[in-house]
Short mmCIF file of C-alpha atoms and ligand atoms in Angstrom, two decimals:
data_model
loop_
_atom_site.label_atom_id
_atom_site.label_comp_id
_atom_site.label_asym_id
_atom_site.label_seq_id
_atom_site.Cartn_x
_atom_site.Cartn_y
_atom_site.Cartn_z
CA MET A 1 106.12 38.45 -0.38
CA ALA A 2 106.29 36.93 -3.79
CA GLU A 3 107.24 33.42 -4.28
CA THR A 4 110.52 32.93 -5.81
CA PHE A 5 112.81 29.64 -7.31
CA GLU A 6 116.35 28.81 -7.41
CA SER A 7 119.34 28.50 -9.61
CA VAL A 8 121.20 25.41 -8.72
CA ALA A 9 124.44 24.22 -10.30
CA PRO A 10 124.15 20.36 -11.40
CA ALA A 11 127.82 20.23 -11.14
CA THR A 12 127.84 20.81 -7.54
CA GLY A 13 124.20 21.75 -6.00
CA GLU A 14 125.29 25.07 -5.30
CA VAL A 15 122.65 27.56 -5.28
CA LEU A 16 123.81 30.47 -7.84
CA ALA A 17 120.66 32.83 -7.77
CA THR A 18 117.21 33.28 -6.53
CA PHE A 19 114.63 34.60 -9.14
CA PRO A 20 111.08 35.53 -8.96
CA ARG A 21 108.40 33.10 -9.74
CA SER A 22 106.36 34.91 -12.40
CA THR A 23 102.75 34.98 -11.55
CA ALA A 24 100.06 35.38 -14.59
CA ALA A 25 99.94 39.12 -13.51
CA ASP A 26 103.51 39.47 -13.95
CA VAL A 27 103.25 37.93 -17.14
CA ASP A 28 100.36 40.37 -18.24
CA ARG A 29 102.57 43.49 -17.08
CA ALA A 30 105.16 42.16 -19.13
CA VAL A 31 102.83 41.73 -22.04
CA GLN A 32 101.36 45.19 -21.99
CA ALA A 33 104.73 47.04 -21.66
CA ALA A 34 105.39 44.98 -24.92
CA LYS A 35 102.52 45.87 -26.79
CA ALA A 36 102.96 49.62 -25.88
CA ALA A 37 106.88 49.29 -27.10
CA PHE A 38 105.47 47.59 -30.09
CA GLU A 39 104.06 50.56 -31.21
CA GLU A 40 107.08 52.53 -31.77
CA TRP A 41 109.23 49.84 -32.76
CA ARG A 42 107.49 48.61 -35.64
CA LEU A 43 108.24 51.41 -37.15
CA VAL A 44 112.15 51.80 -36.75
CA PRO A 45 113.39 51.36 -39.83
CA ALA A 46 114.86 47.70 -40.41
CA PRO A 47 118.32 48.57 -40.88
CA GLU A 48 118.20 50.35 -37.61
CA ARG A 49 116.75 47.57 -35.97
CA GLY A 50 119.57 45.34 -37.53
CA ASN A 51 122.04 47.53 -36.35
CA VAL A 52 120.73 47.21 -32.54
CA LEU A 53 121.63 43.41 -33.30
CA PHE A 54 125.02 44.18 -34.49
CA ARG A 55 125.73 45.80 -31.45
CA PHE A 56 124.17 42.62 -29.59
CA ALA A 57 126.56 40.58 -30.99
CA GLU A 58 129.64 42.72 -30.34
CA LEU A 59 128.80 42.71 -26.68
CA LEU A 60 127.84 39.11 -26.97
CA ARG A 61 131.81 39.01 -28.41
CA ALA A 62 133.15 40.87 -25.91
CA HIS A 63 131.22 39.05 -22.65
CA LYS A 64 131.89 35.37 -24.79
CA ASP A 65 133.97 34.02 -21.89
CA GLU A 66 132.14 35.30 -18.99
CA LEU A 67 128.72 33.60 -20.51
CA ALA A 68 130.62 30.34 -21.42
CA ASP A 69 131.73 30.34 -17.98
CA LEU A 70 128.29 30.96 -16.24
CA MET A 71 127.14 28.49 -18.51
CA THR A 72 129.41 25.64 -17.44
CA ARG A 73 128.22 26.25 -13.68
CA GLU A 74 124.16 27.19 -14.43
CA MET A 75 123.39 24.77 -17.21
CA GLY A 76 126.93 22.39 -16.80
CA LYS A 77 127.95 22.26 -20.29
CA VAL A 78 131.91 21.49 -21.15
CA LYS A 79 133.72 24.72 -21.98
CA ALA A 80 134.13 24.29 -25.60
CA GLU A 81 130.52 23.66 -26.08
CA ALA A 82 129.21 26.38 -23.83
CA GLY A 83 131.49 29.02 -26.04
CA GLY A 84 130.05 27.39 -29.45
CA ASP A 85 126.65 27.92 -27.67
CA VAL A 86 127.54 31.63 -27.45
CA GLN A 87 128.78 32.05 -30.78
CA GLU A 88 125.78 30.43 -31.82
CA ALA A 89 123.85 33.44 -30.44
CA ILE A 90 126.81 35.64 -32.00
CA ASP A 91 126.42 34.37 -35.49
CA MET A 92 122.63 34.47 -35.07
CA SER A 93 122.34 38.47 -34.36
CA TYR A 94 124.80 39.46 -37.18
CA TYR A 95 122.98 37.30 -39.60
CA MET A 96 119.96 38.69 -38.58
CA GLY A 97 121.15 42.03 -38.23
CA GLY A 98 122.09 41.72 -41.92
CA GLU A 99 118.01 41.12 -42.35
CA GLY A 100 117.70 44.34 -41.64
CA ARG A 101 118.90 45.17 -44.77
CA ARG A 102 116.94 42.57 -47.02
CA LEU A 103 113.41 41.13 -45.57
CA PHE A 104 112.91 41.00 -48.68
CA GLY A 105 109.45 41.01 -50.73
CA GLN A 106 108.03 40.42 -53.63
CA THR A 107 107.18 42.56 -57.09
CA THR A 108 105.52 41.17 -59.98
CA PRO A 109 103.51 42.65 -62.86
CA SER A 110 99.98 43.15 -62.75
CA GLU A 111 97.71 41.82 -65.43
CA LEU A 112 96.35 45.05 -65.57
CA ARG A 113 97.66 48.24 -67.25
CA ASP A 114 98.79 50.94 -64.80
CA LYS A 115 98.77 48.61 -62.41
CA PHE A 116 101.88 47.53 -59.67
CA MET A 117 101.80 44.46 -57.30
CA MET A 118 104.08 43.89 -54.31
CA SER A 119 104.50 41.68 -51.07
CA VAL A 120 105.48 42.98 -48.04
CA ARG A 121 106.39 41.59 -44.89
CA MET A 122 104.84 42.81 -41.60
CA PRO A 123 105.87 42.68 -38.00
CA ILE A 124 102.81 40.85 -36.09
CA GLY A 125 103.18 42.16 -32.56
CA VAL A 126 103.84 40.55 -28.97
CA VAL A 127 105.78 37.16 -29.63
CA GLY A 128 106.00 35.08 -26.93
CA ALA A 129 108.92 33.04 -26.54
CA ILE A 130 109.46 30.03 -24.36
CA THR A 131 112.94 28.34 -24.24
CA PRO A 132 114.46 25.09 -22.82
CA TRP A 133 117.79 25.07 -21.09
CA ASN A 134 120.14 23.13 -22.93
CA PHE A 135 120.95 25.93 -25.32
CA PRO A 136 120.72 28.75 -22.82
CA ILE A 137 121.90 31.44 -25.11
CA ALA A 138 121.51 30.24 -28.41
CA ILE A 139 117.93 29.36 -28.52
CA PRO A 140 116.90 32.56 -27.15
CA SER A 141 118.87 34.35 -30.24
CA TRP A 142 117.28 31.90 -32.42
CA LYS A 143 113.83 33.33 -31.55
CA LEU A 144 114.65 37.20 -30.36
CA ALA A 145 117.03 37.93 -33.26
CA PRO A 146 114.61 37.27 -36.01
CA ALA A 147 111.65 38.47 -33.96
CA LEU A 148 113.08 41.92 -33.11
CA VAL A 149 115.01 42.54 -36.62
CA CYS A 150 111.11 42.04 -38.26
CA GLY A 151 109.53 44.59 -35.63
CA ASN A 152 108.30 42.84 -33.01
CA ALA A 153 107.92 42.85 -29.49
CA VAL A 154 109.23 40.23 -27.28
CA VAL A 155 108.29 38.12 -23.92
CA LEU A 156 110.92 35.83 -23.16
CA LYS A 157 109.86 32.87 -20.75
CA PRO A 158 113.19 30.98 -20.27
CA ALA A 159 113.71 27.45 -18.66
CA GLU A 160 113.35 27.31 -14.92
CA ASP A 161 116.91 25.98 -15.00
CA THR A 162 118.62 28.85 -16.87
CA PRO A 163 117.27 31.89 -15.64
CA LEU A 164 120.81 33.44 -14.54
CA LEU A 165 121.84 33.33 -18.19
CA ALA A 166 118.30 34.34 -20.07
CA GLN A 167 118.88 37.22 -17.65
CA ARG A 168 122.45 38.10 -18.87
CA PHE A 169 121.06 37.56 -22.29
CA VAL A 170 118.14 40.29 -21.78
CA GLU A 171 120.81 42.59 -20.16
CA LEU A 172 122.85 42.84 -23.12
CA LEU A 173 120.03 43.36 -25.49
CA ALA A 174 119.32 46.54 -23.35
CA GLU A 175 122.90 47.53 -23.28
CA ALA A 176 123.07 46.92 -27.32
CA GLY A 177 120.18 49.85 -27.40
CA ILE A 178 117.10 47.75 -27.55
CA PRO A 179 114.37 50.17 -26.30
CA ASP A 180 112.30 49.59 -23.02
CA GLY A 181 109.43 47.36 -23.30
CA VAL A 182 110.56 46.02 -26.43
CA VAL A 183 112.19 42.80 -24.86
CA ASN A 184 110.72 41.50 -21.36
CA VAL A 185 111.42 38.66 -19.49
CA VAL A 186 109.25 36.38 -16.79
CA HIS A 187 110.79 33.89 -14.83
CA GLY A 188 109.15 30.86 -13.52
CA PHE A 189 107.37 27.72 -14.28
CA GLY A 190 106.14 26.25 -17.41
CA GLU A 191 102.58 25.33 -16.27
CA GLU A 192 101.97 29.42 -14.52
CA ALA A 193 104.11 31.77 -16.55
CA GLY A 194 104.75 29.83 -19.66
CA ASP A 195 100.98 28.98 -19.99
CA ALA A 196 99.47 32.33 -18.98
CA LEU A 197 102.07 33.68 -21.60
CA VAL A 198 100.54 30.92 -24.28
CA ARG A 199 96.81 32.15 -23.10
CA HIS A 200 97.39 35.77 -22.83
CA PRO A 201 94.96 37.29 -25.51
CA ASP A 202 97.71 40.22 -26.63
CA VAL A 203 100.28 37.90 -27.69
CA PRO A 204 99.51 36.47 -31.23
CA VAL A 205 102.48 34.41 -31.94
CA ILE A 206 104.24 31.58 -29.76
CA SER A 207 107.73 30.13 -30.67
CA PHE A 208 108.25 27.06 -28.21
CA THR A 209 110.65 24.96 -28.17
CA GLY A 210 110.90 22.17 -25.74
CA SER A 211 109.44 18.48 -25.34
CA ARG A 212 107.01 17.01 -27.73
CA GLU A 213 104.42 16.66 -24.71
CA THR A 214 104.79 20.47 -23.94
CA GLY A 215 104.39 21.38 -27.18
CA ILE A 216 101.44 19.46 -27.50
CA ALA A 217 100.04 21.63 -24.43
CA VAL A 218 101.01 24.65 -25.93
CA THR A 219 99.17 24.11 -29.21
CA LYS A 220 95.77 22.90 -27.12
CA ALA A 221 96.08 26.18 -24.94
CA ALA A 222 96.80 28.36 -28.08
CA ALA A 223 93.97 27.04 -30.15
CA ASP A 224 91.04 28.85 -28.90
CA ARG A 225 92.52 32.29 -30.07
CA LEU A 226 94.18 30.79 -33.34
CA LYS A 227 97.61 32.23 -32.43
CA HIS A 228 100.68 31.55 -34.51
CA VAL A 229 102.27 28.47 -33.17
CA HIS A 230 105.72 27.34 -34.19
CA LEU A 231 107.28 24.22 -32.36
CA GLU A 232 110.71 23.25 -32.16
CA LEU A 233 110.21 19.47 -30.42
CA GLY A 234 112.36 16.64 -29.54
CA GLY A 235 114.16 14.12 -31.85
CA LYS A 236 115.11 10.71 -31.94
CA ASN A 237 118.00 10.93 -34.20
CA ALA A 238 119.84 8.03 -36.14
CA ILE A 239 123.29 7.96 -37.44
CA ILE A 240 123.08 5.18 -40.41
CA VAL A 241 127.26 3.70 -40.63
CA MET A 242 127.26 1.42 -43.49
CA ASP A 243 129.80 -1.47 -44.60
CA ASP A 244 131.80 0.93 -46.92
CA ALA A 245 132.09 3.68 -44.14
CA ASP A 246 134.97 5.07 -42.51
CA VAL A 247 134.37 3.54 -39.29
CA ASP A 248 136.67 5.55 -36.83
CA LEU A 249 135.44 8.68 -38.61
CA ALA A 250 132.12 7.27 -37.71
CA VAL A 251 133.23 6.62 -34.15
CA GLU A 252 134.33 10.04 -33.71
CA GLY A 253 131.00 11.35 -35.01
CA ILE A 254 128.89 8.97 -32.75
CA VAL A 255 130.89 10.00 -29.79
CA TRP A 256 129.91 13.52 -30.48
CA SER A 257 126.80 13.40 -31.41
CA ALA A 258 125.73 10.68 -28.72
CA PHE A 259 127.68 11.97 -25.42
CA GLY A 260 128.45 15.81 -26.21
CA THR A 261 126.07 18.39 -24.41
CA THR A 262 125.77 14.74 -22.16
CA GLY A 263 123.04 13.67 -24.86
CA GLN A 264 120.88 16.89 -23.88
CA ARG A 265 120.67 18.01 -27.49
CA CYS A 266 117.35 17.70 -29.66
CA THR A 267 119.93 16.55 -32.27
CA ALA A 268 121.71 13.98 -30.26
CA ALA A 269 122.51 10.61 -31.66
CA SER A 270 120.36 8.23 -29.61
CA ARG A 271 120.02 5.43 -32.51
CA VAL A 272 123.18 4.07 -34.45
CA ILE A 273 122.19 1.76 -37.32
CA VAL A 274 125.08 -0.45 -38.43
CA HIS A 275 125.57 -2.57 -41.38
CA GLU A 276 126.38 -6.36 -40.08
CA ALA A 277 129.58 -6.22 -41.75
CA VAL A 278 130.98 -4.04 -39.62
CA TYR A 279 128.56 -4.18 -36.33
CA GLY A 280 131.80 -6.24 -34.28
CA GLU A 281 134.56 -3.50 -34.97
CA LEU A 282 131.96 -0.64 -34.41
CA GLN A 283 131.23 -1.47 -31.12
CA SER A 284 134.62 -2.46 -29.74
CA LYS A 285 135.62 1.05 -30.94
CA LEU A 286 132.71 2.88 -29.75
CA VAL A 287 132.81 1.08 -26.25
CA ALA A 288 136.37 2.05 -25.84
CA ALA A 289 135.79 5.44 -26.91
CA ALA A 290 133.08 5.91 -24.76
CA GLU A 291 135.07 4.51 -21.73
CA ARG A 292 137.97 7.04 -22.42
CA LEU A 293 135.60 10.22 -21.66
CA ARG A 294 136.01 11.77 -18.64
CA LEU A 295 133.43 12.99 -16.44
CA GLY A 296 133.40 16.19 -14.33
CA PRO A 297 132.53 19.98 -14.16
CA GLY A 298 131.76 21.64 -17.00
CA TRP A 299 134.58 24.42 -16.29
CA GLU A 300 137.25 21.88 -15.87
CA ASP A 301 139.82 22.04 -18.94
CA GLU A 302 139.84 18.12 -18.96
CA THR A 303 136.34 17.48 -18.79
CA ASP A 304 134.72 15.67 -21.72
CA VAL A 305 131.18 15.21 -20.38
CA GLY A 306 129.49 17.29 -17.89
CA PRO A 307 126.50 16.58 -15.67
CA LEU A 308 122.91 16.04 -16.38
CA ILE A 309 121.08 19.26 -15.85
CA ASN A 310 118.77 18.14 -12.65
CA ARG A 311 117.99 15.21 -10.43
CA ALA A 312 114.33 14.38 -12.68
CA ALA A 313 116.72 13.87 -15.43
CA LEU A 314 119.22 11.46 -14.05
CA GLU A 315 116.35 9.04 -12.83
CA LYS A 316 114.63 9.57 -16.35
CA VAL A 317 117.89 8.37 -18.14
CA HIS A 318 118.36 5.89 -15.41
CA SER A 319 115.14 4.57 -16.23
CA TYR A 320 115.79 4.10 -19.76
CA THR A 321 118.73 1.59 -18.75
CA GLU A 322 116.40 -0.46 -16.62
CA ILE A 323 113.80 -0.04 -19.56
CA GLY A 324 116.51 -1.22 -22.35
CA LYS A 325 117.83 -4.30 -20.36
CA ASN A 326 113.88 -5.25 -19.84
CA GLU A 327 112.99 -5.46 -23.08
CA GLY A 328 116.16 -7.62 -24.06
CA ALA A 329 118.95 -4.82 -25.22
CA LYS A 330 122.81 -5.77 -24.08
CA LEU A 331 124.11 -3.11 -22.29
CA LEU A 332 127.69 -3.03 -23.35
CA THR A 333 128.87 0.08 -21.19
CA GLY A 334 127.72 2.36 -18.66
CA GLY A 335 124.11 2.13 -17.70
CA GLU A 336 124.93 3.76 -14.04
CA PRO A 337 125.10 7.20 -12.19
CA TYR A 338 128.71 8.11 -11.35
CA ALA A 339 129.70 10.03 -8.18
CA ASN A 340 132.16 13.25 -8.30
CA GLY A 341 131.45 15.68 -6.17
CA GLY A 342 127.81 15.65 -5.84
CA GLY A 343 127.38 16.33 -9.26
CA LEU A 344 124.75 14.85 -11.41
CA TYR A 345 126.79 12.99 -13.75
CA TYR A 346 125.89 9.43 -15.55
CA ARG A 347 128.10 7.16 -17.18
CA PRO A 348 127.91 7.66 -21.33
CA THR A 349 125.98 4.27 -21.82
CA VAL A 350 125.99 2.30 -25.04
CA PHE A 351 123.13 -0.40 -26.00
CA ALA A 352 123.73 -3.13 -28.41
CA ASP A 353 121.00 -5.43 -30.03
CA ALA A 354 117.99 -2.93 -29.92
CA GLU A 355 115.37 -3.71 -32.43
CA PRO A 356 113.76 -0.45 -34.04
CA ASP A 357 110.52 -1.05 -31.91
CA MET A 358 112.38 -1.02 -28.66
CA ARG A 359 111.40 1.77 -26.53
CA ILE A 360 114.81 2.53 -26.06
CA ALA A 361 114.96 3.23 -29.77
CA GLN A 362 111.71 5.06 -29.90
CA GLU A 363 111.61 7.96 -27.13
CA GLU A 364 113.58 10.59 -26.19
CA ILE A 365 115.65 9.96 -23.58
CA PHE A 366 117.81 13.21 -23.45
CA GLY A 367 120.74 11.85 -21.87
CA PRO A 368 124.32 10.29 -22.73
CA THR A 369 122.62 6.81 -23.82
CA THR A 370 122.73 5.30 -27.14
CA ALA A 371 121.19 2.16 -28.74
CA LEU A 372 123.02 0.18 -31.55
CA ILE A 373 120.51 -1.38 -34.23
CA PRO A 374 122.18 -4.04 -36.92
CA VAL A 375 120.96 -4.28 -40.27
CA ALA A 376 121.32 -6.23 -43.25
CA GLY A 377 121.70 -3.36 -45.75
CA PHE A 378 121.19 0.23 -46.86
CA ASP A 379 116.99 -0.51 -47.55
CA GLU A 380 116.74 -1.78 -44.24
CA ALA A 381 118.65 1.01 -42.54
CA VAL A 382 116.62 3.62 -43.89
CA ALA A 383 113.43 1.93 -42.85
CA ALA A 384 114.68 1.87 -39.32
CA ALA A 385 115.61 5.34 -39.15
CA ASN A 386 112.76 6.75 -40.15
CA ALA A 387 110.25 4.36 -38.05
CA VAL A 388 109.98 6.66 -35.20
CA ARG A 389 107.47 9.43 -34.97
CA PHE A 390 110.45 12.13 -34.49
CA GLY A 391 112.14 13.55 -37.85
CA LEU A 392 114.61 16.34 -36.60
CA SER A 393 117.93 15.26 -37.65
CA SER A 394 119.82 12.04 -39.18
CA SER A 395 123.27 10.94 -40.69
CA ILE A 396 124.66 8.28 -42.97
CA TYR A 397 128.54 7.13 -43.21
CA THR A 398 129.23 5.83 -46.57
CA ARG A 399 131.39 6.05 -49.30
CA ASP A 400 129.35 5.56 -51.77
CA VAL A 401 127.93 8.85 -53.63
CA ASN A 402 124.38 6.81 -54.81
CA ARG A 403 123.75 5.61 -51.18
CA ALA A 404 124.50 9.03 -49.80
CA PHE A 405 122.06 10.73 -52.27
CA ARG A 406 119.35 7.87 -52.00
CA ALA A 407 119.42 8.86 -47.78
CA MET A 408 119.31 12.62 -48.47
CA ARG A 409 115.79 12.03 -50.24
CA ASP A 410 114.68 9.34 -48.13
CA LEU A 411 115.25 10.26 -44.70
CA GLN A 412 112.48 12.03 -43.15
CA THR A 413 113.95 14.33 -41.51
CA GLY A 414 114.45 18.20 -41.59
CA ILE A 415 118.56 17.98 -41.47
CA THR A 416 120.44 15.04 -43.02
CA TYR A 417 124.68 14.75 -42.67
CA VAL A 418 126.75 12.96 -44.66
CA ASN A 419 130.02 11.66 -43.17
CA ALA A 420 129.09 13.68 -40.29
CA GLY A 421 126.99 13.34 -36.92
CA THR A 422 123.64 14.30 -36.39
CA THR A 423 124.37 17.86 -34.86
CA GLY A 424 126.71 20.79 -35.97
CA ALA A 425 123.64 23.66 -37.63
CA GLU A 426 124.50 26.45 -38.63
CA VAL A 427 122.77 29.79 -38.66
CA HIS A 428 122.00 30.65 -41.91
CA LEU A 429 120.22 27.35 -43.19
CA PRO A 430 116.43 26.44 -41.90
CA PHE A 431 116.28 24.39 -38.94
CA GLY A 432 113.79 22.34 -37.13
CA GLY A 433 112.16 18.88 -38.30
CA THR A 434 109.79 16.91 -40.08
CA LYS A 435 106.61 14.61 -38.59
CA GLU A 436 106.14 15.38 -34.42
CA THR A 437 109.33 17.56 -33.82
CA GLY A 438 107.25 20.10 -34.93
CA ASN A 439 104.64 21.75 -36.80
CA GLY A 440 106.07 22.64 -40.13
CA HIS A 441 107.71 26.14 -39.18
CA ARG A 442 111.67 26.06 -39.17
CA GLU A 443 113.92 28.01 -36.95
CA ALA A 444 117.13 30.07 -38.36
CA GLY A 445 117.77 31.28 -42.16
CA GLN A 446 115.37 32.93 -44.13
CA ALA A 447 112.60 30.44 -42.62
CA ALA A 448 112.56 32.34 -39.36
CA LEU A 449 111.49 35.31 -41.05
CA ASP A 450 108.01 33.69 -41.68
CA VAL A 451 107.40 33.10 -38.23
CA PHE A 452 107.53 36.47 -37.54
CA THR A 453 105.81 38.45 -39.86
CA GLU A 454 102.82 38.28 -41.69
CA TRP A 455 102.58 38.53 -45.68
CA LYS A 456 100.42 41.91 -47.04
CA SER A 457 99.81 42.07 -50.68
CA VAL A 458 99.56 45.55 -51.98
CA TYR A 459 97.86 46.67 -55.09
CA VAL A 460 98.31 50.11 -56.43
CA ASP A 461 96.25 51.36 -59.38
CA TYR A 462 97.35 54.66 -61.07
CA SER A 463 95.37 54.51 -64.27
CA GLY A 464 92.62 56.69 -62.46
CA LYS A 465 89.57 54.40 -63.75
CA LEU A 466 88.29 51.23 -62.10
CA GLN A 467 89.78 48.36 -63.26
CA ARG A 468 88.32 44.95 -62.49
CA ALA A 469 90.84 42.12 -62.40
CA GLN A 470 89.44 38.64 -64.07
CA ILE A 471 86.97 40.56 -65.78
CA ASP A 472 88.30 43.72 -67.65
CA ASN A 473 90.98 41.38 -69.02
CA ALA A 474 88.99 38.70 -69.67
CA GLU A 475 88.48 39.10 -73.02
CA ARG A 476 92.54 39.34 -74.12
CA PRO A 477 93.69 36.17 -76.25
CA ALA A 478 94.50 33.24 -73.98
CA PRO A 479 98.46 32.35 -74.35
CA ARG A 480 99.18 29.86 -76.52
P1 NAD B 1 110.26 21.67 -21.53
O1 NAD B 1 109.02 21.04 -23.02
O2 NAD B 1 109.73 20.70 -20.14
O3 NAD B 1 109.98 22.91 -21.61
C1 NAD B 1 110.13 23.69 -22.51
C2 NAD B 1 109.85 25.34 -21.69
O4 NAD B 1 108.49 25.23 -22.11
C3 NAD B 1 110.67 25.86 -19.96
O5 NAD B 1 110.86 27.34 -20.63
C4 NAD B 1 109.20 24.96 -19.69
O6 NAD B 1 109.00 26.41 -18.35
C5 NAD B 1 108.07 25.72 -20.36
N1 NAD B 1 106.69 24.82 -20.38
C6 NAD B 1 106.76 24.07 -19.52
N2 NAD B 1 105.39 23.54 -19.34
C7 NAD B 1 104.70 24.72 -19.95
C8 NAD B 1 103.16 24.61 -20.51
N3 NAD B 1 102.36 24.24 -19.74
N4 NAD B 1 102.97 25.64 -20.87
C9 NAD B 1 103.68 26.85 -21.78
N5 NAD B 1 105.42 26.64 -21.25
C10 NAD B 1 105.59 25.40 -20.76
O7 NAD B 1 111.55 20.78 -22.52
P2 NAD B 1 112.95 21.23 -22.09
O8 NAD B 1 113.15 20.08 -20.49
O9 NAD B 1 113.02 22.50 -21.15
O10 NAD B 1 114.10 20.98 -22.95
C11 NAD B 1 114.37 19.72 -23.36
C12 NAD B 1 113.48 19.48 -24.53
O11 NAD B 1 113.24 20.69 -25.48
C13 NAD B 1 113.51 18.00 -25.37
O12 NAD B 1 112.66 17.22 -25.86
C14 NAD B 1 114.24 18.83 -26.54
O13 NAD B 1 114.32 17.85 -27.77
C15 NAD B 1 113.51 19.81 -26.82
N6 NAD B 1 114.60 20.74 -28.01
C16 NAD B 1 114.46 20.95 -29.04
C17 NAD B 1 114.92 21.81 -29.76
C18 NAD B 1 114.62 22.06 -31.55
O14 NAD B 1 115.10 22.93 -31.85
N7 NAD B 1 113.59 21.10 -32.48
C19 NAD B 1 115.83 22.36 -29.38
C20 NAD B 1 116.27 22.21 -28.04
C21 NAD B 1 115.60 21.24 -27.42
#
């Protein structure tokens, strides 16, 4: 009898479903199915592949409420955010559906007569997509929509905490008309199914979103076969609040960025770097706002903050409260679990007087905890913001346009917001981070196509004779 695992609701502990725990043999079967299906799918005209994504977007729209409701139960985020998660997949599917009629390459003149040159994007083969639980519909779409429109086949290994949503995702793709075998799902654990997918010799591309530590393990496992590895990893994102900021607007942005999705976003603001002139005002307003947030199950209309994903997450978040206190930061509010019907709730937590090098200001906590760091001016604020290993998102609140532009230039992150929090990416710009948040690739927008295609340069000589580049034209006069 095959082993199984359970999907458990973080708000109640209820078992929602049981899934097979895929082994390396299951992964191999999925990869072989994908490999066979790729040979036909790569030849389907890209606009037709795009049409399947349009149909998928329509189906996601039709099932948006059902998926959002399931997300409040399986993953725990609140209703409005769950709707946003599904909407992101809808937007991504429409956007990448449109790519079916673009997938632009280049043409450029040859240095020789009667010769034509162009570059075209080629699909690569079977893509291994490994996803986390925090955006259980959006993140699979960020990977599958571009992979599929480019003509690849996919094996998806979703997070073990959200298998039900992943299952609904691939069912709707099948309903949209994805041929059998082009998209396959393997459920189960990272060290088993995930690792087997990363090491499989017939999977040349791995697109991975998850923690920095797993990203390093994935990179090492993929290195023996020189696979293409695309990594979207963690963040330690900062909001800078300058002395000329609209403090009320900044507080709203901090609350949304630090406590939205219970702080379980790669772009969550877990540091707030505050000019000393507004430090006192910001502290009191932020604490009041954090204490007004209502904790509860995501499906209840009045809930602002849902549960953490599982018990290990709750313990990790609480351990950082102890770390922060021991490091000498001042706990202003929160710092403890909140009992409510067996749910894994943690009170929104704000530390003050953190130093940039403290662990609570350096390490990804992935929960509703943020640390205030006081600074005396702009340069110190930017230096503090940059003093972490991650480089995903950043933000500055200021009414000085010169400072805003300097921040855009100097903050070492893949995404910078001006007068908004650290979250809120849209699907048609590149998404990803600098430094140890990734390895230089980007998700979303046109940039995503580079992950899922190889460039081929094509030269067509219609002169009817041997023409040698760099040699036969060497006698021509050099440009003046
Ligand atoms: P995780 O690294 O624990 O797991 C991510 C996925 O990797 C899961 O599907 C898991 O089963 C799989 N996995 C685990 N070990 C593996 C291995 N050895 N080989 C192959 N696969 C393996 O991360 P998580 O807890 O699910 O997600 C939270 C993390 O994801 C945070 O660090 C967060 O910042 C990051 N994240 C990043 C982005 C981004 O776009 N930059 C977006 C969302 C989340």
